[in-house]
XYZ file of C-alpha atoms in Angstrom:
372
model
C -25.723 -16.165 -28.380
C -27.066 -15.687 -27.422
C -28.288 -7.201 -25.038
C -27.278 -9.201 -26.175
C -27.133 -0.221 -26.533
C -26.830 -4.625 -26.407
C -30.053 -4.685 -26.642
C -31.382 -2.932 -24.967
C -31.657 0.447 -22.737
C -28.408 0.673 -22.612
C -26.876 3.666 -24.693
C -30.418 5.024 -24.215
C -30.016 6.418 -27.769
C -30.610 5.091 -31.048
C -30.702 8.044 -33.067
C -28.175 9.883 -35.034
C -25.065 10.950 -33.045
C -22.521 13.627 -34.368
C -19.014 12.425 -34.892
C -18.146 14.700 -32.331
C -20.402 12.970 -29.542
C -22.132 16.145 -29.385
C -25.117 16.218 -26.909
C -28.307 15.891 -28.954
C -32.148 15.492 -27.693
C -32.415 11.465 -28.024
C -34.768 10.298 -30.663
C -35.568 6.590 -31.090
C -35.799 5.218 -34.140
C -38.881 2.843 -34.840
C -37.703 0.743 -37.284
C -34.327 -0.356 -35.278
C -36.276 -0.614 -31.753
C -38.370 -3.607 -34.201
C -34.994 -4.719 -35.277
C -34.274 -5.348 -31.434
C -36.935 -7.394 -31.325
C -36.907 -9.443 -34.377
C -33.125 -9.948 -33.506
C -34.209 -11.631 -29.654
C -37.035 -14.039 -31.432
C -34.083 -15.131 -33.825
C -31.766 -15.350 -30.598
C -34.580 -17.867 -29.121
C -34.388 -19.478 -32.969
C -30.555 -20.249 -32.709
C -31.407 -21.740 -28.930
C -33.639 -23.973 -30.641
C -31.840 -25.283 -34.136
C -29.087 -25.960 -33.605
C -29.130 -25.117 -29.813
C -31.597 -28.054 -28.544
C -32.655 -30.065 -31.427
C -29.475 -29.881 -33.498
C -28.441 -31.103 -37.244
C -27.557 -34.494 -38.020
C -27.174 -36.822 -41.444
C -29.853 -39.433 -39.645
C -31.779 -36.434 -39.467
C -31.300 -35.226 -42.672
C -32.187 -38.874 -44.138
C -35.002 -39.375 -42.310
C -37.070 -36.280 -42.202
C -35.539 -34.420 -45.239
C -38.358 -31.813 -45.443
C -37.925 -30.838 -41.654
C -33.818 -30.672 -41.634
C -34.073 -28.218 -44.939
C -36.757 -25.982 -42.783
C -34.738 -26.133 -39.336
C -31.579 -24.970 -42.245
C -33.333 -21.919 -43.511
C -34.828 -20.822 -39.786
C -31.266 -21.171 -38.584
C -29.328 -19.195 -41.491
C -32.066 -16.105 -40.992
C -31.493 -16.615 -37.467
C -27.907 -17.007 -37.214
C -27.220 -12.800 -37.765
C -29.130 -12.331 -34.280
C -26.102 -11.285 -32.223
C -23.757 -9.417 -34.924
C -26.973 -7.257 -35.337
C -27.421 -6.301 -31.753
C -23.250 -5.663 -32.110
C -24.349 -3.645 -35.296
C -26.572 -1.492 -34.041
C -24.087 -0.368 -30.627
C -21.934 1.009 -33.542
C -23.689 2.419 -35.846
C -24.762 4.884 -32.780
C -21.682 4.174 -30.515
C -22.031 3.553 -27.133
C -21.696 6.608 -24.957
C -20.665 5.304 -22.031
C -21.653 6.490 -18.360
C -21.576 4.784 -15.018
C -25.495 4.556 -15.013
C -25.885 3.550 -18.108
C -23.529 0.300 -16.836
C -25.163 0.427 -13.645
C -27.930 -0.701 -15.155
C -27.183 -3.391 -17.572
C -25.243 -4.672 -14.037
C -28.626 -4.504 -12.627
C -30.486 -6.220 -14.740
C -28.516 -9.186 -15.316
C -28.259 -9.239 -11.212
C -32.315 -8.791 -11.106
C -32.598 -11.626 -13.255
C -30.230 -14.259 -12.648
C -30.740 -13.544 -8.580
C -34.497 -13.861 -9.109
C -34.583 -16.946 -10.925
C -32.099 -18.712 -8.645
C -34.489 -17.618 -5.869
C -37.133 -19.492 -7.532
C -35.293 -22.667 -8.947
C -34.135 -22.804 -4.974
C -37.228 -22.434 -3.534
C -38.917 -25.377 -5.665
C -35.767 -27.567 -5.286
C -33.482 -27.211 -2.786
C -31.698 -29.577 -3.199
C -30.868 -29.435 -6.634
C -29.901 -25.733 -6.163
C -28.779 -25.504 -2.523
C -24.765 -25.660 -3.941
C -22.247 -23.037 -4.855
C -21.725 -23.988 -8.377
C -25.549 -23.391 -8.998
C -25.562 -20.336 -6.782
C -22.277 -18.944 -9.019
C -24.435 -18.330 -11.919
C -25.446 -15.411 -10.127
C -22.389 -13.553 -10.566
C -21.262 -15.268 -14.184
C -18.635 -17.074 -13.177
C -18.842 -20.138 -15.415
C -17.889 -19.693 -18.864
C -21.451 -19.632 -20.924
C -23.414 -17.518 -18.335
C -24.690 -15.235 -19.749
C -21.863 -14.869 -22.482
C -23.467 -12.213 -24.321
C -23.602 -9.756 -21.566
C -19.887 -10.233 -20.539
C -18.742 -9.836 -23.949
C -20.390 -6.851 -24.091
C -19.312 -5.308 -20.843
C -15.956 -5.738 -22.438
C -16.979 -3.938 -25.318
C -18.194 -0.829 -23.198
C -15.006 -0.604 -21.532
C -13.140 -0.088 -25.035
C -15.768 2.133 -26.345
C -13.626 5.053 -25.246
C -10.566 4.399 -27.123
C -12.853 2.686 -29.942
C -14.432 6.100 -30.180
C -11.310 8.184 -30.015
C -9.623 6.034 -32.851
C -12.733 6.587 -34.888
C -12.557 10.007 -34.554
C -8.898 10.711 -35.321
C -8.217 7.790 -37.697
C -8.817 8.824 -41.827
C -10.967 6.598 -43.970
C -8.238 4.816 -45.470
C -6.243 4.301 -41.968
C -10.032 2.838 -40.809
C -10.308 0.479 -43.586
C -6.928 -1.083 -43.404
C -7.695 -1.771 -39.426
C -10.721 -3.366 -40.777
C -9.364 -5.330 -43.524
C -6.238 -6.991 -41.469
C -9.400 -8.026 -38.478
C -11.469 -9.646 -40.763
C -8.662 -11.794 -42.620
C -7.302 -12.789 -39.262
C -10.747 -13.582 -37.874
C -11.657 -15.452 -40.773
C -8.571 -17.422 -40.904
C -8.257 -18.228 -36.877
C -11.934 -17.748 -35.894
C -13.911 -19.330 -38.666
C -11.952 -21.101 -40.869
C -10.071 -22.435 -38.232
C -12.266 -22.277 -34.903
C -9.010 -22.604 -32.349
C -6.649 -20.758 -34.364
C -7.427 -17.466 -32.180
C -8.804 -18.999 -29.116
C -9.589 -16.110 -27.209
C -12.242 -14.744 -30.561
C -13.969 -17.545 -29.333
C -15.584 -18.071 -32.925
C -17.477 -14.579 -32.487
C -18.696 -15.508 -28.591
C -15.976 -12.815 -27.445
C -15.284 -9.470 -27.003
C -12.942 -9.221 -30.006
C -15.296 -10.323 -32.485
C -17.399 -7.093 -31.115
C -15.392 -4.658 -31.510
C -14.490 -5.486 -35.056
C -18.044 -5.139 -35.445
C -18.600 -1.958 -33.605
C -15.903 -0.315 -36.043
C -17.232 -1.738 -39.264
C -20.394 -0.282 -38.197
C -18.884 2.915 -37.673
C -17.408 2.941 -40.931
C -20.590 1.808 -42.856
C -21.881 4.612 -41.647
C -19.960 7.362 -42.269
C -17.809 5.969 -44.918
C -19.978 3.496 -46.841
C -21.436 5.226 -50.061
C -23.655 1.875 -50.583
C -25.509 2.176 -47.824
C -27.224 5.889 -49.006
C -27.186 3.849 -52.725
C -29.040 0.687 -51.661
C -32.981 0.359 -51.185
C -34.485 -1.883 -48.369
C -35.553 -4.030 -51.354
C -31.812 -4.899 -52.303
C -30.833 -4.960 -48.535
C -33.611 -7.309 -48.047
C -33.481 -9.582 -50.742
C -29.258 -10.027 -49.822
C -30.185 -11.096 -46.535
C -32.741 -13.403 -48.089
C -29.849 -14.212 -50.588
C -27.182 -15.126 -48.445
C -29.787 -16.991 -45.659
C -30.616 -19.813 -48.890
C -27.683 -19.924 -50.222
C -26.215 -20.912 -46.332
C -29.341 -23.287 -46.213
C -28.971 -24.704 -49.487
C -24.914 -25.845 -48.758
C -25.541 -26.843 -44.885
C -28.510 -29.141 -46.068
C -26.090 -30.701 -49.210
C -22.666 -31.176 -46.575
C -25.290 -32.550 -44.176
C -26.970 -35.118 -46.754
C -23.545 -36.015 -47.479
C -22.211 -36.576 -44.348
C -19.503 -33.783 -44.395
C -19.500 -32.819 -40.727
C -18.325 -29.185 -41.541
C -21.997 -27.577 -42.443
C -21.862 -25.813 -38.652
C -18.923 -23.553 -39.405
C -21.553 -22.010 -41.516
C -23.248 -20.891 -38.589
C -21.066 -19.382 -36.552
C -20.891 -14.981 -36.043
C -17.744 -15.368 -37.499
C -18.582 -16.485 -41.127
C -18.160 -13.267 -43.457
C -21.518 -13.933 -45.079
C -23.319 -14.078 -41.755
C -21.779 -11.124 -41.103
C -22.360 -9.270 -44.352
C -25.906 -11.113 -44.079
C -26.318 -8.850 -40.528
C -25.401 -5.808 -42.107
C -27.823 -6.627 -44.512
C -30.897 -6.301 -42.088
C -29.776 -3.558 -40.159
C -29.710 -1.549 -42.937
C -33.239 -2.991 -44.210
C -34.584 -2.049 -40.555
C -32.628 1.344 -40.993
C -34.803 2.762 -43.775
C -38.063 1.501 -42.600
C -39.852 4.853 -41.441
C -42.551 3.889 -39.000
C -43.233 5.526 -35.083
C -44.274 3.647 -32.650
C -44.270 4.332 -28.821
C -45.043 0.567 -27.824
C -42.362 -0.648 -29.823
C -40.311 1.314 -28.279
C -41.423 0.280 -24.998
C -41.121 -3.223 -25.882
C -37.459 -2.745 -27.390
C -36.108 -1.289 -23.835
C -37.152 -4.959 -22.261
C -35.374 -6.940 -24.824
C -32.685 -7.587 -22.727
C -34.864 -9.298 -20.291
C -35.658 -11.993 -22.554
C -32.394 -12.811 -23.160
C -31.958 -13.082 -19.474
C -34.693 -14.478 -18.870
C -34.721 -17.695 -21.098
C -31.022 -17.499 -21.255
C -30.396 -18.019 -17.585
C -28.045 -20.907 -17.708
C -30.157 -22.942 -15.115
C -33.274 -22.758 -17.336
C -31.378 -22.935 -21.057
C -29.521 -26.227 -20.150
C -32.629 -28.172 -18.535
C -35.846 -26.641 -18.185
C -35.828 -25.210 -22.317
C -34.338 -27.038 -23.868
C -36.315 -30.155 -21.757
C -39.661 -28.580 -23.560
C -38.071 -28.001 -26.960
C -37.250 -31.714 -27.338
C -40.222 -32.966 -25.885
C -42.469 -30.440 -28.316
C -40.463 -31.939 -31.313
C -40.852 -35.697 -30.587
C -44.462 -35.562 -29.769
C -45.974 -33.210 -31.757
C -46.348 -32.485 -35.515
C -44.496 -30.107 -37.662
C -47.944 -27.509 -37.497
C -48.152 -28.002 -34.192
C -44.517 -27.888 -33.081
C -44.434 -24.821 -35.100
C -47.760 -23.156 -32.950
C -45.762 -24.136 -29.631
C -42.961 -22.419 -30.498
C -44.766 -19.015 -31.490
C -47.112 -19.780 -28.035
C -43.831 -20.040 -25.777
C -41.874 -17.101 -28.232
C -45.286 -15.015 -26.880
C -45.494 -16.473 -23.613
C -41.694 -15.559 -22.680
C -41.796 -11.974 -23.975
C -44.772 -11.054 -21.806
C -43.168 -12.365 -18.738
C -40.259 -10.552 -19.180
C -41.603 -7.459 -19.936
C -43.854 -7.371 -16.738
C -40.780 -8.777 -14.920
C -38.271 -6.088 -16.669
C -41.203 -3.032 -15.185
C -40.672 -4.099 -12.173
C -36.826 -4.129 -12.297
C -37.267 -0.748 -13.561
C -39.101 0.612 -11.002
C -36.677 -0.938 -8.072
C -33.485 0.954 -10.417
C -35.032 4.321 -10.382
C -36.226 3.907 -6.868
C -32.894 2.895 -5.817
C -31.140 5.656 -8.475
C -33.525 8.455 -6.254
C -32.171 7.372 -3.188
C -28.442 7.473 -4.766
C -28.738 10.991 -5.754
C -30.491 11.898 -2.728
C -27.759 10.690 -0.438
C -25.254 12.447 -2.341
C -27.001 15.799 -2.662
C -26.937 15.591 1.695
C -23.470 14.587 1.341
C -22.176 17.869 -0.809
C -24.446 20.113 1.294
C -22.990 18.686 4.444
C -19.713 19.109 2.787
């Protein structure tokens, strides 16, 4: 899920770009910087329902009320990562060596730092090579998101070269052939296309970093729609989704989870949805763009795949089988809080170690070309 710029300060723009990747004065945009961070508290959602405490038809039967609300939390939720996807396209990723020097560094910061810690309380526990491997990724789910993305980055170049060159229609045919093969072999049928990984891949990005590209420049609906109509679709689509999971759940037809999956065309019309909601809201706000360029760190932060599969998803299920719905639901906003702040302070300090480290790189190489 769970950055995943991905989320981040990563393109270090957000504002409008010129189809000829002309170099403009960078302007952040308000309204998508507090799309970033709705989009990471809905990443923390999906890591909850169905991440920890999960759907079931006992569930369903006995606590109705509670499966219906864990439904409709999940399908608003559920866009999180096609929106961070969204947003890389809709201002394409400019891609430079620092720029994916520090994403690298972050993710290192983080997962090296909290392996640190886990060590230092247990030893151990963590004192092995498969724990001390989540360092560098190297299992499947760590930190998915951010090696998905790296693989989008690396495309971005051709992506951005086909984008310029290719016509509308030539665009919209590429488009149309993805989507009705990912929605036959990564939705419809999960393994059909193995390596779309049912949206947790690389491939599933860069469809969505091209339909971006064309809803921007191509789209005529998205200059004719309101942020009323954008918003009440997203609305739309999230109870209709919660509506059908809740009836194939009461009725025991185990298929209501393909509904949540980045792959489902309504999630992902559903993302496009609140992007362009976000889009049109015209507010300016330094701290929320300060806050947006830490995003990321949540991610990494909770995410970490030594804290996700024990520590988080310990608490969630303990929270849920001792406390009541109000009170779950204050918990849950408390640790939401409680996990941003860290991060950010955590994230400064990160910062401050990559531009101190970034001065001493272009200090050693201005010595080197005067010595040369």
């Amino acid at each position: 899920m769970t950055n995943m710029n991905m989320i981040l300060d990563m393109t270090k723009i957000n504002s409008t770009d010129s189809p000829t990747h002309q170099v403009v004065k960078p302007s952040r945009q308000s309204g998508i910087e507090l799309l970033r961070i709705v989009a990471m508290l809905l990443v923390m959602i999906v890591h909850i329902y169905p991440g920890t405490i999960g759907f079931s038809y006992q569930r369903m039967h006995t606590a109705p009320f509670s499966s219906i609300n864990s439904f409709v939390l999940e399908s608003m939720a559920i866009v999180c990562v096609n929106v961070f996807v969204f947003i890389s396209g809709w201002f394409g990723i400019k891609k430079n060596l620092q720029s994916i020097g520090n994403l690298c560094f972050q993710t290192l910061f983080f997962a090296a730092l909290i392996y640190g810690v886990l060590y230092c309380f247990a030893p151990q526990k963590y004192g092995n090579v498969d724990a001390l491997s989540t360092i560098l990724m190297w299992h499947t789910d760590d930190y998915w998101f951010v090696k998905a993305y790296l693989g989008l980055v690396i495309f971005s170049p051709i992506l951005n070269s086909f984008t310029e060159r290719c016509s509308e229609k030539q665009l919209r045919w590429v488009l149309i052939a993805f989507y009705v093969f990912q929605t036959l072999y990564a939705w419809m049928s999960i393994y059909g296309a193995i390596w779309f990984a049912g949206g947790y891949s690389a491939t599933s990005f860069i469809g969505l970093y091209l339909l971006a590209y064309y809803m921007r420049h191509h789209a005529s609906v998205c200059k004719q729609w309101s942020k009323t109509k954008w918003l009440l679709l997203f609305f739309g689509i999230a109870f209709l989704q919660a509506i059908l999971a809740s009836w194939l759940t009461w009725y025991n037809i185990l298929i209501a989870g393909r509904l949540f999956t980045y792959t489902n065309p309504l999630v992902i019309v559903q993302s496009i949805a609140l992007f362009m909601f976000f889009s049109q809201l015209k507010i300016k706000s330094k701290i929320i763009n300060k806050l947006a360029l830490s995003c990321l760190a949540v991610y990494l932060l909770h995410a970490n795949p030594l804290v996700l599969h024990a520590s988080f998803r310990n608490l969630i299920l303990d929270l849920d089988a001792n406390l009541s719905s109000y009170a779950f639901a204050c918990s849950i906003a408390l640790l939401f809080i409680s996990i941003f702040i860290v991060a950010f302070l955590l994230d400064q300090i990160r910062l401050f170690l990559y531009q101190g480290l970034c001065k001493i790189g272009r200090n050693f190489l201005q010595k080197q070309i005067k010595c040369s």
